[in-house]
């Protein structure tokens, strides 16, 4: 299929009796920003873990750039140009910011093609691109949450991925920080042509940036389409309003609480 | 090659030159006592750096690492007694022992690592202790089958202190250069990523299983080499001695006291350990371990990040120099 970078076919993942992801199929086009939303426990992160290879699906296939990658290990997928960030940030705490980012450059799709010195040079550029230019010599453990999120993004970007999976990069950020992060992501897509898949809880932000959105609920896909369609979809509204705590959270976020 | 201008490499070259000078000056009779200390420190640094590759760089504590030193000593015995019996000592005997000791240690580590490196954390440490005991009793059994009750003494070697010294020196140079290269290369970056967060490392493209296996194998290879000068120097293969758990503990202590994750840490740790050991030994002889144990506990309690780690934290400007 022309223009397609990633396709999931009938993906199923079970944990014991729980079906975390249930027959989900989707297709992501090259160069688009594809949002995934849904209440807690909808299976969003599990889906990401299947795409990055941390979990193997119980059923279904994952096709990336026309190739079946269902049985590849995470590091093999990384070398094909799939990079991700984690919902709970996973920096290498004892390494400096620069070294953290250099790991991304050294082991991504350019594995074996660049030297350590070149990787550090790339890391320097990417660090300033995400706004960590003045922190490169600090150990990652010394960064605050917002900076750690930027570091996760930098590490992923340093690999020069073709598909970037962002797992709640906006959570925990202030509205101003969200705006600057969104600007950054747009830049990544527009300037570097990277396809972005993002899982988000911050609804208005995804609505703002994504071209298409998929909604998961209890492991099933209940809707997919452009943001305005999703916002008016009665099923989606039912799902969100049906969960008072989440609705409240949503309202709070809009109100500007961090 | 910026790698060759970095502090770790420069420190290695300085150390090599110092020990070279000691070796040449040590030809004089009255310097013989220094030669003994110099050989000891080279060996302790070598042990520390061997373990550092898997423990300090990749974050996997191998608790039975003496097994590889023991294998090196055993293979030295095999070389002297079976492959080149009734030979006068030649350099080739040392080289054969070195290749055999390092090779067998690496093979054993590769085979064992292939199974146990799928386990994380404590299981790996326990598995290597088990390995140490298996090989120890295998060595005792093999000797007794040949009608020898350990230790096996090498009777026909008449070697000078100087020749032991150059054996130590040779292995010392190889160790410093190989370990420094591991630390400073892409491989070292990957190991550091594994140590800091294995899952994140894998997702970022580090082939974690292969890297861990390579690190364990190389670590064993270097430890195996160190069994060779040890066996020649003591002119015997004594399984209870070389496979002793105490040797494994010394390696771990050196790495911990010096500071994990750095190249200089294990070297500094080796000097601290040996300095304490030597000064206590000459003063209170047999009681030395009674004092040494608690002293090490106190040091680790005071500076859990190790001396080099503590300096790096305390003086961020020194981070680059103390790599």
XYZ file of C-alpha atoms in Angstrom:
581
model
C 0.000 0.000 0.000
C 1.487 3.313 -0.992
C 2.339 5.788 1.745
C 1.958 3.292 4.570
C 4.743 2.878 7.137
C 3.167 0.659 9.782
C 0.245 -1.717 9.855
C -1.134 -3.760 12.716
C -3.293 -6.724 11.778
C -5.712 -8.179 14.334
C -3.312 -7.740 17.229
C -4.165 -9.602 20.416
C -2.263 -9.566 23.710
C -3.448 -11.431 26.792
C -2.064 -11.345 30.325
C -3.475 -14.393 32.052
C -7.241 -13.927 31.834
C -7.044 -10.268 30.861
C -7.182 -9.370 27.211
C -5.161 -6.139 27.164
C -5.383 -5.652 23.405
C -8.186 -7.353 21.521
C -8.093 -7.703 17.731
C -6.846 -4.233 17.010
C -5.989 -3.364 13.420
C -4.693 -0.025 12.238
C -2.576 1.614 9.601
C -0.211 4.552 9.937
C 0.732 6.652 6.900
C 4.229 7.893 6.232
C 4.788 11.357 7.692
C 1.583 11.640 9.670
C 1.017 12.247 13.359
C -1.190 9.451 14.586
C -2.725 9.787 18.056
C -3.899 6.964 20.287
C -6.221 7.830 23.146
C -8.350 5.948 25.626
C -9.018 5.675 29.351
C -6.556 4.023 31.739
C -6.164 0.352 31.005
C -7.352 0.730 27.406
C -4.262 -1.092 26.120
C -2.392 1.873 24.655
C 0.994 1.160 26.218
C 0.590 -2.569 25.568
C 0.081 -1.753 21.910
C 3.278 0.325 21.931
C 5.131 -2.514 23.617
C 4.059 -4.817 20.814
C 5.191 -2.367 18.149
C 8.589 -1.813 19.781
C 8.986 -5.539 20.440
C 8.954 -5.565 24.244
C 5.889 -7.876 24.061
C 5.209 -10.419 21.394
C 1.554 -10.396 20.299
C -0.399 -13.587 20.988
C -2.139 -13.180 17.659
C -1.822 -10.939 14.639
C 1.017 -9.413 12.676
C 2.928 -6.155 12.589
C 4.067 -4.937 9.174
C 6.649 -2.153 9.073
C 7.751 -0.689 5.751
C 6.242 -3.693 4.012
C 8.101 -6.191 6.158
C 6.696 -8.535 8.818
C 8.504 -7.588 12.038
C 6.276 -9.546 14.445
C 9.095 -11.887 15.463
C 11.955 -9.382 15.639
C 13.564 -8.472 18.955
C 13.374 -4.875 20.212
C 16.983 -4.057 19.258
C 16.421 -5.353 15.731
C 13.381 -3.108 15.348
C 15.358 -0.151 16.700
C 17.942 -0.686 13.979
C 15.178 -0.624 11.364
C 14.301 2.899 12.485
C 11.647 2.461 15.168
C 12.372 4.560 18.251
C 10.256 5.131 21.337
C 9.972 7.003 24.585
C 8.592 5.520 27.785
C 5.592 6.602 29.827
C 7.676 6.169 32.967
C 10.917 7.784 31.820
C 13.889 5.453 31.582
C 17.012 7.579 31.290
C 20.407 6.018 32.005
C 20.754 7.843 35.340
C 24.516 7.523 35.838
C 25.431 8.625 32.319
C 25.576 12.264 31.312
C 22.879 13.800 29.139
C 25.330 13.742 26.234
C 26.189 10.073 26.739
C 22.509 9.162 27.027
C 21.779 10.744 23.670
C 24.927 9.274 22.094
C 23.679 5.774 22.935
C 20.638 6.523 20.801
C 22.807 7.614 17.879
C 25.267 4.708 18.153
C 22.714 1.917 18.324
C 19.940 3.140 16.086
C 19.666 2.566 12.330
C 23.206 3.950 11.976
C 24.636 1.127 14.089
C 28.131 0.312 12.857
C 28.180 3.251 10.472
C 29.265 6.023 12.830
C 32.102 6.388 15.334
C 31.782 7.224 19.033
C 33.073 10.731 18.330
C 30.476 11.292 15.603
C 27.768 10.008 17.929
C 28.797 12.532 20.593
C 28.722 15.264 17.956
C 25.197 14.278 16.874
C 24.207 14.119 20.552
C 25.373 17.703 21.021
C 23.190 18.898 18.126
C 20.129 16.950 19.222
C 20.564 18.193 22.799
C 20.298 21.785 21.693
C 17.427 20.924 19.334
C 15.326 19.720 22.290
C 16.563 22.532 24.543
C 18.996 20.606 26.710
C 22.066 22.272 25.220
C 23.267 23.680 28.516
C 22.802 20.443 30.478
C 24.869 18.020 28.417
C 27.511 17.373 31.061
C 25.023 16.699 33.871
C 24.216 13.135 34.875
C 20.688 12.304 33.697
C 19.671 11.647 37.305
C 20.069 15.376 38.017
C 17.355 16.432 35.529
C 13.771 17.312 36.505
C 10.790 15.459 35.040
C 10.287 17.826 32.150
C 13.963 17.647 31.218
C 13.936 13.867 31.507
C 11.048 13.756 29.036
C 13.044 15.918 26.671
C 16.003 13.614 27.162
C 13.871 10.596 26.239
C 12.814 12.407 23.105
C 16.412 13.412 22.312
C 17.652 9.859 22.708
C 14.975 8.643 20.333
C 15.641 11.440 17.819
C 19.413 10.899 17.839
C 18.768 7.516 16.281
C 17.252 9.289 13.249
C 14.142 7.116 13.400
C 11.604 6.841 10.631
C 8.863 5.927 13.093
C 8.742 7.575 16.504
C 6.539 6.164 19.265
C 5.783 8.678 22.003
C 4.231 7.307 25.167
C 2.670 10.206 27.091
C 5.460 12.722 26.551
C 3.069 15.487 27.613
C 1.891 14.008 30.912
C 3.011 15.959 33.939
C 3.992 19.043 31.972
C 2.609 22.546 32.566
C 0.522 24.117 29.765
C 3.497 26.247 28.706
C 5.730 23.184 28.604
C 3.092 21.313 26.619
C 3.025 24.099 24.034
C 6.772 24.072 23.597
C 6.829 20.275 23.385
C 4.098 20.330 20.713
C 6.116 22.883 18.764
C 9.099 20.578 18.985
C 7.140 17.582 17.739
C 5.765 19.521 14.786
C 9.317 20.532 13.930
C 10.443 16.904 14.096
C 7.765 15.833 11.679
C 8.000 18.818 9.314
C 11.788 19.150 9.194
C 12.897 15.566 9.586
C 9.915 13.833 8.022
C 9.515 11.474 10.965
C 6.220 9.609 11.322
C 4.916 10.018 14.859
C 2.588 7.772 16.817
C 1.605 9.235 20.153
C -0.277 7.837 23.106
C -1.777 10.668 25.126
C -3.971 11.500 28.048
C -3.816 15.229 27.401
C -6.808 15.291 25.066
C -6.789 18.806 23.722
C -3.099 18.491 22.882
C -3.591 15.384 20.745
C -6.642 16.940 19.142
C -4.455 19.880 18.308
C -1.528 18.076 16.695
C -2.667 14.684 15.372
C -4.049 14.239 11.867
C -5.796 11.015 12.778
C -6.730 9.499 16.111
C -7.496 5.955 17.192
C -9.552 5.413 20.342
C -9.054 2.278 22.438
C -11.350 1.097 25.198
C -10.793 -2.089 27.216
C -8.408 -3.325 24.564
C -10.759 -2.766 21.645
C -10.654 -0.138 18.973
C -13.889 1.860 19.188
C -13.170 4.686 16.771
C -10.642 6.057 14.313
C -10.574 9.233 12.287
C -9.632 12.912 12.148
C -9.798 14.808 15.488
C -13.041 16.695 14.805
C -14.804 13.449 13.958
C -13.455 11.764 17.101
C -14.527 14.692 19.277
C -18.096 14.320 18.056
C -18.208 10.531 18.090
C -20.959 9.427 20.522
C -19.084 6.242 21.490
C -16.008 8.206 22.408
C -17.974 10.723 24.430
C -19.699 7.868 26.261
C -16.375 6.279 27.098
C -14.916 9.453 28.522
C -18.001 10.701 30.326
C -18.619 7.195 31.562
C -15.488 7.489 33.627
C -16.076 10.380 36.070
C -12.546 10.409 37.458
C -11.096 10.738 34.011
C -13.599 13.382 32.997
C -12.598 15.331 36.088
C -8.929 14.975 35.248
C -9.612 16.210 31.744
C -11.424 19.260 33.074
C -8.586 19.985 35.515
C -5.985 19.828 32.764
C -7.950 22.270 30.702
C -8.145 24.513 33.757
C -4.369 24.769 33.716
C -3.331 22.662 36.705
C -0.015 20.945 36.267
C 41.159 9.039 17.488
C 40.119 11.037 20.513
C 40.144 7.790 22.454
C 43.932 7.928 22.610
C 43.995 11.399 24.135
C 41.677 10.596 26.998
C 42.699 10.356 30.661
C 42.095 6.605 30.940
C 44.447 5.855 28.084
C 47.073 8.254 29.341
C 46.825 6.713 32.828
C 47.311 3.264 31.275
C 50.441 4.371 29.443
C 51.848 6.011 32.586
C 51.236 2.823 34.586
C 52.871 0.709 31.900
C 55.944 2.982 31.880
C 56.228 2.937 35.676
C 56.148 -0.853 35.803
C 58.576 -1.026 32.897
C 61.063 1.113 34.817
C 60.575 -0.958 37.972
C 61.211 -4.098 35.936
C 64.440 -2.755 34.468
C 65.678 -1.248 37.746
C 64.692 -4.424 39.555
C 67.550 -6.275 37.927
C 69.603 -4.863 40.817
C 69.593 -7.275 43.747
C 68.611 -4.792 46.436
C 65.383 -3.864 44.649
C 64.023 -7.387 44.745
C 61.527 -6.615 47.483
C 59.912 -3.899 45.361
C 59.641 -6.383 42.498
C 57.454 -8.593 44.681
C 55.101 -5.729 45.551
C 55.034 -4.597 41.940
C 54.020 -8.069 40.748
C 51.312 -8.225 43.409
C 49.851 -4.859 42.463
C 49.885 -5.694 38.747
C 48.011 -8.894 39.517
C 45.446 -7.200 41.750
C 44.834 -4.496 39.159
C 44.512 -7.199 36.526
C 41.947 -9.111 38.578
C 40.001 -5.940 39.277
C 39.906 -4.908 35.612
C 38.958 -8.415 34.498
C 35.906 -8.432 36.745
C 35.177 -4.774 35.953
C 34.186 -5.651 32.370
C 31.159 -7.633 33.519
C 30.544 -6.175 36.994
C 31.435 -2.522 36.765
C 30.655 -1.870 33.087
C 27.699 -4.187 32.432
C 26.361 -4.244 35.996
C 26.335 -8.021 36.450
C 28.169 -9.190 39.572
C 30.032 -12.419 38.977
C 30.599 -13.807 42.467
C 32.728 -16.753 41.451
C 35.105 -15.010 39.105
C 38.157 -16.722 40.653
C 37.054 -19.768 38.683
C 38.615 -18.241 35.566
C 41.905 -17.424 37.307
C 41.853 -21.030 38.502
C 41.246 -22.331 34.988
C 44.239 -20.284 33.799
C 46.424 -21.829 36.511
C 45.101 -25.295 35.708
C 45.874 -24.876 32.011
C 49.382 -23.754 32.959
C 49.770 -27.052 34.804
C 48.418 -28.914 31.769
C 50.923 -27.105 29.536
C 53.870 -27.869 31.790
C 52.936 -31.445 32.710
C 51.210 -32.798 29.592
C 51.888 -30.738 26.502
C 55.507 -29.770 27.135
C 56.746 -32.212 29.813
C 60.471 -32.406 30.607
C 60.952 -29.243 28.581
C 63.239 -26.598 29.944
C 61.341 -23.341 30.338
C 61.068 -21.292 27.170
C 58.975 -18.300 26.251
C 56.850 -20.560 24.067
C 55.774 -22.495 27.179
C 54.449 -19.249 28.664
C 52.691 -18.315 25.427
C 51.059 -21.741 25.056
C 49.877 -21.598 28.667
C 48.547 -18.086 28.131
C 46.601 -19.018 24.995
C 45.257 -22.191 26.564
C 44.369 -20.556 29.885
C 42.652 -17.573 28.288
C 40.984 -19.713 25.629
C 39.530 -22.341 27.960
C 38.362 -19.691 30.446
C 36.639 -17.816 27.616
C 35.015 -20.987 26.261
C 33.673 -21.974 29.673
C 32.330 -18.461 30.230
C 30.697 -18.444 26.810
C 28.966 -21.784 27.376
C 27.860 -20.943 30.919
C 26.945 -17.369 30.026
C 24.768 -18.560 27.182
C 22.558 -20.208 29.789
C 22.822 -18.028 32.901
C 22.932 -14.582 31.310
C 19.248 -15.032 30.575
C 18.863 -14.739 34.340
C 19.035 -11.293 35.849
C 20.744 -9.955 38.963
C 21.336 -12.286 41.894
C 20.733 -15.498 39.951
C 23.729 -14.788 37.770
C 25.941 -14.142 40.823
C 24.837 -17.406 42.437
C 25.368 -19.355 39.216
C 29.005 -18.245 38.989
C 29.664 -19.346 42.610
C 28.280 -22.736 41.634
C 30.544 -22.815 38.610
C 33.576 -22.079 40.796
C 32.859 -25.111 43.005
C 32.142 -27.407 40.074
C 35.467 -26.582 38.417
C 37.357 -26.761 41.748
C 36.192 -30.329 42.408
C 36.678 -31.275 38.784
C 40.311 -30.157 39.091
C 40.842 -32.093 42.351
C 39.211 -35.168 40.808
C 41.337 -34.936 37.655
C 44.525 -34.639 39.683
C 43.636 -37.586 41.908
C 42.826 -39.719 38.861
C 46.381 -39.016 37.730
C 47.634 -40.141 41.116
C 48.490 -36.679 42.359
C 47.261 -35.315 45.641
C 47.057 -31.561 45.297
C 48.889 -29.280 45.126
C 50.648 -30.202 41.918
C 54.202 -28.843 42.093
C 56.130 -27.831 38.983
C 59.519 -29.305 39.907
C 61.623 -28.810 36.834
C 61.205 -25.104 36.323
C 64.093 -23.036 37.481
C 62.960 -19.513 36.862
C 64.285 -16.186 38.073
C 62.208 -13.513 39.743
C 62.797 -11.347 36.675
C 61.111 -13.827 34.380
C 58.034 -13.907 36.645
C 58.053 -10.160 36.562
C 57.990 -9.944 32.770
C 55.197 -12.518 32.633
C 53.133 -10.340 34.937
C 54.084 -7.271 32.947
C 53.036 -8.830 29.633
C 49.601 -9.764 30.930
C 49.332 -6.380 32.649
C 49.898 -4.473 29.385
C 47.386 -6.620 27.500
C 44.819 -6.178 30.276
C 45.100 -2.389 30.468
C 44.859 -1.877 26.718
C 42.057 -4.371 26.111
C 39.937 -3.206 29.033
C 40.459 0.443 28.178
C 39.408 -0.219 24.607
C 36.290 -2.061 25.800
C 35.381 0.837 28.077
C 35.929 3.606 25.529
C 34.417 1.920 22.470
C 30.842 1.570 21.249
C 30.815 -1.758 23.085
C 31.500 0.137 26.324
C 28.634 2.540 25.617
C 26.318 -0.416 25.121
C 27.456 -2.075 28.353
C 26.918 1.171 30.273
C 23.396 1.375 28.853
C 22.728 -2.206 29.986
C 24.029 -1.428 33.465
C 21.872 1.667 33.783
C 18.631 0.264 32.348
C 18.639 -2.994 30.470
C 15.135 -2.702 29.024
C 15.730 0.817 27.722
C 19.064 -0.314 26.248
C 17.385 -3.127 24.315
C 14.642 -0.835 22.998
C 17.288 1.624 21.834
C 19.006 -0.982 19.719
C 21.572 -2.574 22.033
C 21.688 -6.334 21.476
C 21.685 -6.833 25.239
C 22.083 -10.600 25.330
C 24.971 -10.643 22.868
C 26.714 -7.762 24.644
C 26.394 -9.379 28.056
C 27.714 -12.646 26.674
C 30.653 -10.891 25.010
C 31.420 -8.962 28.205
C 31.342 -12.093 30.352
C 33.519 -13.996 27.875
C 36.117 -11.214 27.635
C 36.075 -10.775 31.396
C 36.789 -14.499 31.804
C 39.463 -14.420 29.130
C 41.399 -11.741 31.012
C 40.941 -13.469 34.377
C 42.131 -16.687 32.729
C 45.322 -15.007 31.564
C 46.074 -13.933 35.134
C 46.066 -17.533 36.322
C 49.159 -18.183 34.205
C 51.781 -15.879 35.799
C 50.283 -16.803 39.169
C 50.905 -20.521 38.626
C 54.427 -19.977 37.262
C 55.325 -17.679 40.154
C 54.226 -20.128 42.831
C 55.496 -23.081 40.756
C 52.394 -25.069 41.591
C 48.736 -25.645 40.830
C 46.826 -25.698 44.087
C 43.055 -25.873 43.356
C 41.968 -24.957 46.901
C 44.116 -21.865 46.640
C 43.378 -20.518 43.150
C 39.647 -21.316 43.134
C 39.245 -19.819 46.623
C 36.105 -17.746 47.091
C 38.317 -15.197 48.845
C 39.893 -14.336 45.473
C 36.458 -13.633 44.013
C 35.627 -11.440 46.979
C 38.888 -9.492 46.568
C 37.932 -8.678 42.955
C 34.495 -7.469 44.013
C 35.937 -5.396 46.870
C 38.459 -3.724 44.547
C 35.702 -2.687 42.150
C 33.357 -1.509 44.879
C 35.970 0.446 46.856
C 37.308 2.098 43.708
C 33.967 2.982 42.176
C 31.739 1.250 39.632
C 31.343 2.313 36.028
C 34.715 3.991 35.610
C 37.992 2.755 34.135
C 40.134 4.206 36.916
C 37.911 2.940 39.758
C 39.061 -0.694 39.789
C 42.716 0.393 39.494
C 42.438 2.760 42.463
C 40.477 0.080 44.336
C 43.249 -2.442 43.727
C 45.863 -0.098 45.199
C 43.684 0.670 48.227
C 43.014 -3.003 48.831
C 46.640 -4.007 48.389
C 47.925 -1.081 50.451
C 45.695 -2.014 53.373
C 46.414 -5.704 52.995
C 50.170 -5.220 52.800
C 50.474 -2.757 55.662
C 48.333 -4.951 57.908
C 50.135 -8.117 56.867
C 53.546 -6.738 57.742
C 52.298 -5.501 61.120
C 49.917 -8.121 62.422
C 50.441 -11.018 60.007
C 47.760 -13.682 60.438
C 45.280 -11.311 62.047
C 45.304 -9.063 58.977
C 42.015 -10.319 57.516
C 40.298 -9.834 60.868
C 41.047 -6.127 60.591
C 40.846 -5.871 56.810
C 37.252 -7.131 56.634
C 35.737 -4.515 58.956
C 37.916 -1.796 57.410
C 36.463 -2.551 53.992
C 32.942 -2.561 55.399
C 33.605 0.889 56.898
C 35.005 2.257 53.639
C 32.059 0.983 51.622
C 29.582 2.330 54.207
C 31.237 5.770 54.108
C 31.653 5.995 50.313
C 29.185 3.568 48.751
C 29.866 5.012 45.290
C 33.581 4.150 45.620
C 36.484 6.559 45.850
C 36.546 7.534 42.168
C 32.744 7.758 42.086
C 32.794 9.967 45.176
C 35.391 12.295 43.683
C 33.382 12.552 40.462
C 30.288 13.507 42.423
C 32.059 15.881 44.777
C 34.039 17.662 42.078
C 31.996 17.686 38.854
C 34.888 19.398 37.110
C 36.946 16.257 37.589
C 34.350 14.070 35.852
C 36.187 14.155 32.554
C 39.593 13.482 34.091
C 38.303 10.601 36.209
C 36.755 8.586 33.416
